[in-house]
Coordinates of C-alpha atoms in Angstrom, one line a residue:
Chain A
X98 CA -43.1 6.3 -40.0
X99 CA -41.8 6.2 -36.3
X100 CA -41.5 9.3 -34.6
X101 CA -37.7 10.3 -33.8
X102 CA -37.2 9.3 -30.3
X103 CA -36.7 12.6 -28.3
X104 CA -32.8 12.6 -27.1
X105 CA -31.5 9.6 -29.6
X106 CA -27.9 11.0 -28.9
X107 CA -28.5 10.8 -25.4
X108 CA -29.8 7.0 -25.6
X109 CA -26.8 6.1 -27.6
X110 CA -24.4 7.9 -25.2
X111 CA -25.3 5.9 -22.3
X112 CA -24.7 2.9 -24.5
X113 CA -21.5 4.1 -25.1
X114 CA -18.9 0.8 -26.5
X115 CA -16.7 0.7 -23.5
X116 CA -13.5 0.0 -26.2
X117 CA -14.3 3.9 -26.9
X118 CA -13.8 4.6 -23.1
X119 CA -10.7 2.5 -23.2
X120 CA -9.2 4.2 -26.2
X121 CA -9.7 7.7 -24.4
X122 CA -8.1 6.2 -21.0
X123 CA -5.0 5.1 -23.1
X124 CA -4.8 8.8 -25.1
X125 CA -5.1 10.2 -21.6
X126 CA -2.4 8.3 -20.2
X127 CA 0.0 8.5 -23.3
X128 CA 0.1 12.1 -24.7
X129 CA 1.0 13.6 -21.1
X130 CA 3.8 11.4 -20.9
X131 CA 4.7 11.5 -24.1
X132 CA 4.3 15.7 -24.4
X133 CA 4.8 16.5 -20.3
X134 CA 3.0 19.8 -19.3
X135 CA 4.3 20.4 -16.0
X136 CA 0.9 21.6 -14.0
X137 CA 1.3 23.0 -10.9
X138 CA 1.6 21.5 -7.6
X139 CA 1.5 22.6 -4.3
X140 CA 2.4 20.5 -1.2
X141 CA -0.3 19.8 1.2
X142 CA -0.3 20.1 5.0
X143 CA -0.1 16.8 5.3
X144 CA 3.3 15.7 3.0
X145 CA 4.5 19.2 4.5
X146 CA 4.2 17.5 7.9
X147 CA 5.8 14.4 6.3
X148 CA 8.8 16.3 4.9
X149 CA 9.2 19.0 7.8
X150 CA 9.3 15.4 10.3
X151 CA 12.2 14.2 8.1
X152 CA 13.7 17.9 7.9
X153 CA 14.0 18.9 11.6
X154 CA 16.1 15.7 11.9
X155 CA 19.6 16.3 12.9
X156 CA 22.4 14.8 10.8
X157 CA 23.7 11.6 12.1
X158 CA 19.7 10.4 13.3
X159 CA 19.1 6.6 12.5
X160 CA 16.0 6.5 10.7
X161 CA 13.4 3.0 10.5
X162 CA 12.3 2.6 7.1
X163 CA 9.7 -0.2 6.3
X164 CA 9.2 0.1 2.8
X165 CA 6.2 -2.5 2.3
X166 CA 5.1 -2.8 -1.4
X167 CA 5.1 -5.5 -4.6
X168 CA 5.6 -3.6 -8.3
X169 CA 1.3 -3.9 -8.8
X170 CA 1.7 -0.7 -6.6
X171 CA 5.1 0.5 -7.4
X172 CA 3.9 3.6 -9.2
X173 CA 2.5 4.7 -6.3
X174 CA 5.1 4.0 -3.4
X175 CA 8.4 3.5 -5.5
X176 CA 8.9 7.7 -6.4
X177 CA 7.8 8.2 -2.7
X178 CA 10.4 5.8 -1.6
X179 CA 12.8 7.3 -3.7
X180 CA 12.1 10.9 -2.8
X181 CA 11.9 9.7 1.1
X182 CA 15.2 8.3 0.4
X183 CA 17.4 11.0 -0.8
X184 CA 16.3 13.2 1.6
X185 CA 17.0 11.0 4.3
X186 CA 20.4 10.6 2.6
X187 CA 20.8 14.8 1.8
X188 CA 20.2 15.5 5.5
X189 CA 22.7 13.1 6.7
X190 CA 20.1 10.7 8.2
X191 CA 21.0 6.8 8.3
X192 CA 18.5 5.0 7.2
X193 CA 17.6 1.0 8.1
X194 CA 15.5 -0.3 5.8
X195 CA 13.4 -3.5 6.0
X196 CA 10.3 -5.1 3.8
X197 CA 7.6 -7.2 5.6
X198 CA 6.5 -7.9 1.6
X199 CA 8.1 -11.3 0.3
X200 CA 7.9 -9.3 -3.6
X201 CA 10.0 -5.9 -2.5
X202 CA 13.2 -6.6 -2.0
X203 CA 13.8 -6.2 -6.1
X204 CA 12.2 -2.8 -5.8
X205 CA 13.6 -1.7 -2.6
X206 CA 17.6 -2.9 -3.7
X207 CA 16.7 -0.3 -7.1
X208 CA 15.2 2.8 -4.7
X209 CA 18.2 2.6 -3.1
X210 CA 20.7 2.4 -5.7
X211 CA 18.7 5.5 -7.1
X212 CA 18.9 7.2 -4.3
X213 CA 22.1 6.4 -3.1
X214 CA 23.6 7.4 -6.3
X215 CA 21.9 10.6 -6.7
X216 CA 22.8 11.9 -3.3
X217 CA 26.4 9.4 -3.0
X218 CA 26.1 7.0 -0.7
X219 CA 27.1 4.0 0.2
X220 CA 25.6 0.6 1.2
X221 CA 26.5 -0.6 4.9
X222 CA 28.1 2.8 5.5
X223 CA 25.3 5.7 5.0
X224 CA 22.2 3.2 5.0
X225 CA 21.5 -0.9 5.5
X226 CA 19.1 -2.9 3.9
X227 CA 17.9 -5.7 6.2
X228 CA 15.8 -7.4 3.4
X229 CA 12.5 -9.4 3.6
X230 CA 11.3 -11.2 6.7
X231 CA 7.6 -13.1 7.3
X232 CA 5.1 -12.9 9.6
X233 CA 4.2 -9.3 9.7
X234 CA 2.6 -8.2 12.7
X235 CA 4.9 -10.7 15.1
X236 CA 8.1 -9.1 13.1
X237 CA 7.1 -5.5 14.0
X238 CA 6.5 -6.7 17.9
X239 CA 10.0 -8.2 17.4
X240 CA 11.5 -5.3 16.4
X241 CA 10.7 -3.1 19.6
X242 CA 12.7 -6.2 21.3
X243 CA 15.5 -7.0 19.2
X244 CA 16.4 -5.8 15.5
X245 CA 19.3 -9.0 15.2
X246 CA 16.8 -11.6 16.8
X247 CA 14.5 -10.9 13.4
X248 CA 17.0 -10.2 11.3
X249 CA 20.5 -11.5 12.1
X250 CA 22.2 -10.7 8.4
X251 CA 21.4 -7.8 6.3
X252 CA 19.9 -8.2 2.3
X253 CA 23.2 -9.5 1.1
X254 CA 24.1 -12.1 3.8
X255 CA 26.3 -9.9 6.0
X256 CA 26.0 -10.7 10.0
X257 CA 24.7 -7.4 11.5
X258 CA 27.3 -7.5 14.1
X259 CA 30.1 -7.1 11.5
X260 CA 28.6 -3.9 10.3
X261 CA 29.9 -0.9 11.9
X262 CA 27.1 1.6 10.5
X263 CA 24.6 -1.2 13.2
X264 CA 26.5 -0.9 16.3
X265 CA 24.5 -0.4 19.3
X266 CA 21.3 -0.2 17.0
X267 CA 19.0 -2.7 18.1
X268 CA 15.4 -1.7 19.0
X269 CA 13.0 1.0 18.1
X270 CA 14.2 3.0 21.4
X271 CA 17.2 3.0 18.9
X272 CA 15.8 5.0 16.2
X273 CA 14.1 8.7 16.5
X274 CA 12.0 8.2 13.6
X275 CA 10.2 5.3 12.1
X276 CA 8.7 5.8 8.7
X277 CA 6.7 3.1 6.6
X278 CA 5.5 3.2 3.0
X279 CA 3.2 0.5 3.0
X280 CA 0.1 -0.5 0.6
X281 CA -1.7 -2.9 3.4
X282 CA -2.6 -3.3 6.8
X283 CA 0.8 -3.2 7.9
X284 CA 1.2 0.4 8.1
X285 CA -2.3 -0.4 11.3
X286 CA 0.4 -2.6 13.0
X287 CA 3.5 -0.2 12.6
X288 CA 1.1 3.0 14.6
X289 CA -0.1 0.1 16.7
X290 CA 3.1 -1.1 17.6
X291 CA 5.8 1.5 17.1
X292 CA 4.0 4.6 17.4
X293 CA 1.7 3.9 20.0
X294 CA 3.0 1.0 22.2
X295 CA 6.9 2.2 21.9
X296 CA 5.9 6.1 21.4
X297 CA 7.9 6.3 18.3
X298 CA 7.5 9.6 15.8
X299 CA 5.9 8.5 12.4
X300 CA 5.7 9.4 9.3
X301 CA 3.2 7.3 7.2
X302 CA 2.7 7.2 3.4
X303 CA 0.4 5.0 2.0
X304 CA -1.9 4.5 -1.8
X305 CA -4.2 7.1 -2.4
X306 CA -7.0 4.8 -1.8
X307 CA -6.0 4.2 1.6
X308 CA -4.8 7.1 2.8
X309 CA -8.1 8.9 3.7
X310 CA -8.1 5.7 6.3
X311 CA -5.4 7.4 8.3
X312 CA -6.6 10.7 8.8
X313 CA -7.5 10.5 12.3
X314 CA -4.6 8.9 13.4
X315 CA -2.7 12.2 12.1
X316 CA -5.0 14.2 14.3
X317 CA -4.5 12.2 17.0
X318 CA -0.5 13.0 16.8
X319 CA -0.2 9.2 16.6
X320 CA 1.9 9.8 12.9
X321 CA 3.4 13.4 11.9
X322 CA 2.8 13.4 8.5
X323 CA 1.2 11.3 5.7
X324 CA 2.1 11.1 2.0
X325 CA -0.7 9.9 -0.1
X326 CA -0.2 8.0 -3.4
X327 CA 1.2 9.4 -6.3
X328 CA -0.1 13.1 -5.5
X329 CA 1.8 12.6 -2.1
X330 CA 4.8 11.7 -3.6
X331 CA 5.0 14.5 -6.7
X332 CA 4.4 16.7 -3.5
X333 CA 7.3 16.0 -2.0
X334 CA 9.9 15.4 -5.0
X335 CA 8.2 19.2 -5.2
X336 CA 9.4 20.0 -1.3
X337 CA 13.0 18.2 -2.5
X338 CA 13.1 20.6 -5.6
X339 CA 13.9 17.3 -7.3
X340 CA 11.7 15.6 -10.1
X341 CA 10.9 11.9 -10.3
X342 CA 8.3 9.6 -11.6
X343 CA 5.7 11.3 -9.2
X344 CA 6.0 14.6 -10.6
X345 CA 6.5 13.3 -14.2
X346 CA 2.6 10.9 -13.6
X347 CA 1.0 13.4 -12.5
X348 CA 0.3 15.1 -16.0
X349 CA -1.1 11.4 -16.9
X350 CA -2.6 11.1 -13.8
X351 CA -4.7 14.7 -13.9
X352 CA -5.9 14.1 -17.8
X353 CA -7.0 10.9 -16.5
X354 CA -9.0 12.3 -13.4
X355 CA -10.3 15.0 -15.9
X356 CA -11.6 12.3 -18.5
X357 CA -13.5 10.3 -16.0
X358 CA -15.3 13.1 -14.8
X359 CA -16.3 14.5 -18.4
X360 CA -17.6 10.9 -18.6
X361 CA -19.5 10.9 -16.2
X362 CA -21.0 14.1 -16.4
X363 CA -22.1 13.2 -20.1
X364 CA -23.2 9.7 -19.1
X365 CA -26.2 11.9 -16.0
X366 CA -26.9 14.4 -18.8
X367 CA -28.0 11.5 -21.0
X368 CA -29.7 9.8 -17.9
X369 CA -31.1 13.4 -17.2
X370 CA -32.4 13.7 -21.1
X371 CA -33.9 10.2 -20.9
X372 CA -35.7 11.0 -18.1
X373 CA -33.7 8.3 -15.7
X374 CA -33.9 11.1 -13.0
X375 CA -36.1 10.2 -10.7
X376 CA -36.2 12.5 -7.2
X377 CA -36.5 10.4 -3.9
X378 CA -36.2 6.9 -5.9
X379 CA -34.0 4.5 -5.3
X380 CA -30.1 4.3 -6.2
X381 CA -28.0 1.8 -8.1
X382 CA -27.6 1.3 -11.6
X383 CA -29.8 -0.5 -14.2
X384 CA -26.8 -0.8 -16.7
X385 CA -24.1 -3.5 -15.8
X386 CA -20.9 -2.5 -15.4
X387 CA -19.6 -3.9 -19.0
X388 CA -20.7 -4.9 -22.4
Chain B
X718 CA -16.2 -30.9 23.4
X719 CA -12.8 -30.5 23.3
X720 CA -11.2 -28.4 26.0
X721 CA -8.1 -28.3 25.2
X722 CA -8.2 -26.4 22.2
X723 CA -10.2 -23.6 24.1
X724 CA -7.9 -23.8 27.2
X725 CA -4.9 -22.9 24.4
X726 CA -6.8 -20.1 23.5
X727 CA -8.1 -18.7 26.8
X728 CA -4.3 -18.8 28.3
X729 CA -2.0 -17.7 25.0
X730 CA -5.1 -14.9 24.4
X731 CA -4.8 -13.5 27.7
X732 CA -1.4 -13.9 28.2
X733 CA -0.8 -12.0 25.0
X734 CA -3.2 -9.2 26.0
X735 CA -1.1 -8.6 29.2
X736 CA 1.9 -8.8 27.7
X737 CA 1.0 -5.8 25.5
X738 CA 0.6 -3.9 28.7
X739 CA 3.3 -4.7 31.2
X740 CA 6.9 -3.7 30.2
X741 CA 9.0 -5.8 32.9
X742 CA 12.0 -7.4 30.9
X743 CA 10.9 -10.9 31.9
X744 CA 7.4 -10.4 31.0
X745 CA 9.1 -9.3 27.2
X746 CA 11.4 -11.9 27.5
X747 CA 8.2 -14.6 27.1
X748 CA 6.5 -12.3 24.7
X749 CA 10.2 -12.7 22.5
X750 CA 9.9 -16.9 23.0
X751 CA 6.5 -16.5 21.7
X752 CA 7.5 -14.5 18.9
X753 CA 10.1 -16.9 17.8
X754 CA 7.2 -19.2 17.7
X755 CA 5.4 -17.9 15.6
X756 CA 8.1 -17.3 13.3
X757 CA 8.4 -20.8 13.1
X758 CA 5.0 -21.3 12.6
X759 CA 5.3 -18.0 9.9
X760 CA 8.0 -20.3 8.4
X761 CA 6.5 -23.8 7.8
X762 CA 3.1 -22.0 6.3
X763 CA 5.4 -20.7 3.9
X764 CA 6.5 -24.2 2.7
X765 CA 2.9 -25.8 3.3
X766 CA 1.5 -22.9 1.2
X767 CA 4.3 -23.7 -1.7
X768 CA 3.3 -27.3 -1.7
X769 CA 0.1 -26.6 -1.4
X770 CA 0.4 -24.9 -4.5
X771 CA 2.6 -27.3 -6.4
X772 CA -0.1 -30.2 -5.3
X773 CA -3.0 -28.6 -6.6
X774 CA -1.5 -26.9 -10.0
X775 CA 0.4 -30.4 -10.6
X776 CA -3.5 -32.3 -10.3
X777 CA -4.7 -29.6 -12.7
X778 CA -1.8 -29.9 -15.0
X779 CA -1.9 -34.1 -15.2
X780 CA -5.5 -34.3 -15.3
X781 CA -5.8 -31.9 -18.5
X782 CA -8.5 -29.4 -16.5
X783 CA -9.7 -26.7 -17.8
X784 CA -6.8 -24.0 -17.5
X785 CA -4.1 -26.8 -17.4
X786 CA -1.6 -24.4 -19.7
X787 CA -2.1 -21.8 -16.8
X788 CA -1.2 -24.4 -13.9
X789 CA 2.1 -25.4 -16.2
X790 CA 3.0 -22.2 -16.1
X791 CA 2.9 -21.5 -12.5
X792 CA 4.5 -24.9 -11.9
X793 CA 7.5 -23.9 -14.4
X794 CA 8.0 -20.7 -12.7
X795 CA 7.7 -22.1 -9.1
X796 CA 10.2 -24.7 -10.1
X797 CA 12.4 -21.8 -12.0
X798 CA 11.9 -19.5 -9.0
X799 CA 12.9 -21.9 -6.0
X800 CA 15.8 -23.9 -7.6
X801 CA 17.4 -20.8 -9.4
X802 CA 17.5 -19.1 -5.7
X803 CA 19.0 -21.7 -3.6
X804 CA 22.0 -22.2 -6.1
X805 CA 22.6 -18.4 -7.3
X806 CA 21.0 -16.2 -4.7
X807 CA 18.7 -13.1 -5.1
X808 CA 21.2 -10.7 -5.4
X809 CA 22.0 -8.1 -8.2
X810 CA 22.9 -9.4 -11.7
X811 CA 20.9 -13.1 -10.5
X812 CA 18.7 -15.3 -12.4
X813 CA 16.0 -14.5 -10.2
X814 CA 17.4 -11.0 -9.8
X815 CA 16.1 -10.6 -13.6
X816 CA 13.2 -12.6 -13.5
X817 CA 12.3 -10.4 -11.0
X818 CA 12.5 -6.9 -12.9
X819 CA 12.2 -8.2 -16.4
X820 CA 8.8 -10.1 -15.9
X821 CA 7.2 -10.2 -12.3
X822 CA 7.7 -6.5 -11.9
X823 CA 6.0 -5.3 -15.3
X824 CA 3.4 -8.4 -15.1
X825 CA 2.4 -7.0 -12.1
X826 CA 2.5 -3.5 -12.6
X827 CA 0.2 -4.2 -15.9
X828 CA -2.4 -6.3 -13.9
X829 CA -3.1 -3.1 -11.9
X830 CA -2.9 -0.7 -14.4
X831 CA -5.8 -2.4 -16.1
X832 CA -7.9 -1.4 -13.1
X833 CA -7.9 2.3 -14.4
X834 CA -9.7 0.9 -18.0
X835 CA -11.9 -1.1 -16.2
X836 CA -12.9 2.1 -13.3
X837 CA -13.3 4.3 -16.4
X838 CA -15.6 2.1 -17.7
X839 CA -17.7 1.1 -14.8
X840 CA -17.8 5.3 -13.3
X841 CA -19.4 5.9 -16.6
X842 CA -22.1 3.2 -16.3
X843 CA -22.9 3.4 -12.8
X844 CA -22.4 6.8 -11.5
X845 CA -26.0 7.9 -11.9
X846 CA -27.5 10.7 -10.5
X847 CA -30.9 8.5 -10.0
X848 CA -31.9 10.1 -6.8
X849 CA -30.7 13.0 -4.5
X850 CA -28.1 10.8 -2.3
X851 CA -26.5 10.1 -5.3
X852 CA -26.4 12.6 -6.5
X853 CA -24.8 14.4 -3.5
X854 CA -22.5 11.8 -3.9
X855 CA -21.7 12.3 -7.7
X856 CA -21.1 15.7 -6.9
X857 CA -18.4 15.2 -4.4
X858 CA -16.7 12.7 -6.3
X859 CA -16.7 15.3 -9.4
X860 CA -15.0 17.9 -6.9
X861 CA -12.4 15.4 -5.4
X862 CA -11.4 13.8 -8.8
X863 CA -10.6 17.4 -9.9
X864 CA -9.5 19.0 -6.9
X865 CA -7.0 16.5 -6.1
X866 CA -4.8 16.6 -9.1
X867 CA -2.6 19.2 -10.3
X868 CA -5.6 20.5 -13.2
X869 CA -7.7 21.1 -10.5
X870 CA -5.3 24.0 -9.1
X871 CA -4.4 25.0 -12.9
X872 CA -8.2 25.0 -13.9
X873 CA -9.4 27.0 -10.4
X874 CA -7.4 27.9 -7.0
X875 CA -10.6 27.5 -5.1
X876 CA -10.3 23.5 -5.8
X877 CA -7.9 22.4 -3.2
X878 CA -8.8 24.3 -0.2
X879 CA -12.3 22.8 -0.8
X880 CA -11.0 19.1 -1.3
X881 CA -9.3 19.6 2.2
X882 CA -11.9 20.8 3.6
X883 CA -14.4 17.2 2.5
X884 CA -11.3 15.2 3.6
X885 CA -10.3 16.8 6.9
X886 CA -14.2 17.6 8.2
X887 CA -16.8 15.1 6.6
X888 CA -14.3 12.0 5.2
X889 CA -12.4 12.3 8.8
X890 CA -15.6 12.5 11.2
X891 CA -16.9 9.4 9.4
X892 CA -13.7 7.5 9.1
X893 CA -13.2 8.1 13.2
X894 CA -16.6 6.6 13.3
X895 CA -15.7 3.6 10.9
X896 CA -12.1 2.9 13.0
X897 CA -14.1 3.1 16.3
X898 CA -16.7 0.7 15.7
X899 CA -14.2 -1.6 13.9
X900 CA -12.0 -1.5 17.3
X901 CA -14.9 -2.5 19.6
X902 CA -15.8 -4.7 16.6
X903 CA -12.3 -6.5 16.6
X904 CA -11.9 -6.1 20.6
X905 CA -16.0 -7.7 21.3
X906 CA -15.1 -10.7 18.6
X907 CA -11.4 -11.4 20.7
X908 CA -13.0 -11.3 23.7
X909 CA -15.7 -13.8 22.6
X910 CA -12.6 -16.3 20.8
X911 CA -10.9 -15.9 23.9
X912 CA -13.6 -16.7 26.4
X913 CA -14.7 -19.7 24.4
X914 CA -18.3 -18.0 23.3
X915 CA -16.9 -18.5 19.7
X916 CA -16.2 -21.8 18.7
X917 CA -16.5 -21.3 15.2
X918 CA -12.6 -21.5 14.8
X919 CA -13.3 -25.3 16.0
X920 CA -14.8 -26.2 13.1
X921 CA -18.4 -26.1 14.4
X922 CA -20.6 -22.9 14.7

């Protein structure tokens, strides 16, 4: 009879069915949205910088908004759009909002009907939407020259010139603030362009996975405050006293973190039991990534 | 060897360079001209890039290759997406209006939400404590995945003061590192376009 292998459990658990680690992923997400908790959040310097930038903005200040994101990243940057938004629009701030993303105009047209509502105010008299324009990094550059040379009509087909709320607004000399939301490279170009070239203030949100990247340009003074993916934006909507998507997620998003990490931690004890551990050898993995 | 190619690039390159630099109004007056060009040029990609498209999904659909269905069904919505614009617009209440929020939005949205099955899955198979890096590095992943959500605060108040302190001293030291070389990276490989050293962009190595 064959001896019973020593830590059996622990051979099995590393061989774990990934369908089981799918199943857990989807109870994690469901049941906090489903049965909300409410755990605590508390702002971090960095969103406080964010919202104190937008805050110590007399009423009246034309604000830059480049809200550059498609719905794969929505959950992320949409809330933080929204929560940008209406305090923009609750401080009396007039925000001109563009997209450099050919997909976000949808998403952009709903923040702003959400926030606009929630705070009552009105297209073409408390904000503009300037819509979608290509090429990026030459549209940025043409925006420290001339706002109507880029984009002559707003969103809707309206000539710029015939809205009252754009009258003598034409450059980023023009405009205080600038702020960008952006889930690419673009946000690189807009502290290239606007915050260091034309010495704009700049407030920066970005994904979570890419806002680590931007930490030293927020030491450098070269932005004033950076909201980071979902976290970022709960954080603020926190700031705002007001409770979005962001704030609702992050019950989901917490179980989540929280399940990964118990996985994880099981999956080394069973590498630890099986005697995978090996001081001073090399890394990687010797299980693929799938079954 | 063609010259003129590389004389294109030596004088728009440096031209652009200086441009960046010197703020007299006709100097920005050329940089706008140049912008407008490559606007232009921004524009037609757009419509080489859509036929582009349409050519290769149409070869795939007529020949029966494998994936045809997939090709039809970018060809329909291509089709759908382009004429259904030019004759009702984009705005609220639109064909594409609802195209756009009843199935590219959600399509897309569930493409990326797959990713967090698929992490879950691969962090369990491949974060190993095999040696002591990773496991230095298992540990601080542990403490940021924690830390940085709301539990991590509910389960212990010690979490996020010790999360800012990996990202503002260790992730920002080696991130300023990381920018810097890219920048002398990005700034050597310019230089070398610009001068003509690298003719890769020619076609030839």
């Amino acid at each position: 009879m064959a001896a019973k292998r020593p830590g059996g459990w622990a051979a099995r658990l590393m061989g774990l069915d990934r369908r089981i680690i799918f199943a857990l992923i989807f109870l994690a997400t469901g049941l906090p949205l489903l049965f909300p908790v409410n755990l605590p959040i508390t702002p971090s310097p960095r969103v406080r910088a964010a919202f104190d930038t937008v805050d110590r903005q007399p009423p009246g200040t034309y604000v830059l908004m480049s809200l550059d994101y498609e719905p794969d990243i929505k959950a992320e940057l949409q809330p933080m759009a929204i929560a940008v938004l209406r305090h923009c629009f609750r401080k009396g701030l007039k925000p001109i909002v563009l997209t450099l993303y050919p997909a976000a105009p949808g998403l952009i047209e709903r923040a702003l009907v959400i926030a606009g509502t929630a705070e009552g105010k009105k297209r073409n008299e408390d904000y503009v939407f300037l819509g979608y324009k290509s090429g990026s990094q030459s549209v940025i550059l043409g925006l420290g020259e001339s706002i109507r040379q880029m984009f002559p009509n707003d969103f809707w087909g309206t000539p710029l010139d015939k809205i009252p709320m754009m009258k003598g607004k034409n450059s980023f000399a023009d405009f205080p603030l600038v702020i960008n939301l952006s889930g690419s490279s673009i946000a690189d170009y807009y502290i290239r362009i606007a915050a260091t070239r034309y010495q704009r203030p700049m407030v920066l949100g970005a994904t979570a996975v890419m806002a680590t990247d931007y930490y030293p340009y927020l030491s450098s003074k070269q932005i004033l405050g950076l909201i980071g993916g979902m976290k970022g934006a709960a954080e603020y909507e926190k700031l705002m006293d007001i409770t979005g998507d962001a704030r609702r997620g992050m019950d989901a998003q917490s179980l989540i973190h929280v399940t990964i990490a118990i996985l994880v931690l099981l999956g080394n004890l069973a590498l630890f039991l099986t005697g995978g551990f090996r001081p001073g050898g090399s890394g990687g993995s010797r299980e693929g990534t799938g079954r | 060897m063609r010259y003129g190619p590389l004389l294109v690039t030596f004088v728009v390159g440096t031209a652009l360079v200086a441009m960046f630099f010197i703020p007299h109004h006709k100097v920005q007056e050329g940089q706008s001209v140049l912008l407008d060009w490559a606007n232009v040029v921004y524009a037609f990609a757009l419509i080489l890039g859509s036929l582009s498209l349409w050519a290769s999904h149409q070869r795939k659909f007529l020949s029966r290759a494998e994936g045809w269905p997939y090709s039809f069904v970018t060809l329909a919505a291509l089709a759908f997406v382009t004429i259904a614009g030019v004759v009702q617009g984009v705005e609220e209440g639109t064909l594409v209006n609802r195209y756009y929020n009843m199935v590219n939005s959600p399509l897309a949205s569930t493409m990326f939400a797959l990713l967090a099955f698929f992490i879950a899955s691969a962090a369990f198979r491949a974060f190993r404590a095999r040696n002591a890096e990773a496991t230095l590095l298992l540990g601080t992943a542990i403490i940021m995945m924690i830390g940085r959500v709301s539990v991590g605060e509910f389960l212990w108040s010690g979490f996020p003061p010790v999360t800012e302190w990996l990202l503002d001293v260790p992730n920002l030291a080696a991130k300023r590192a990381i920018a810097l070389g890219i920048g002398l990276g990005a700034v050597s490989t310019a230089l070398k376009i610009i001068l003509g050293i690298d003719r890769s962009y020619l076609g030839r190595s």
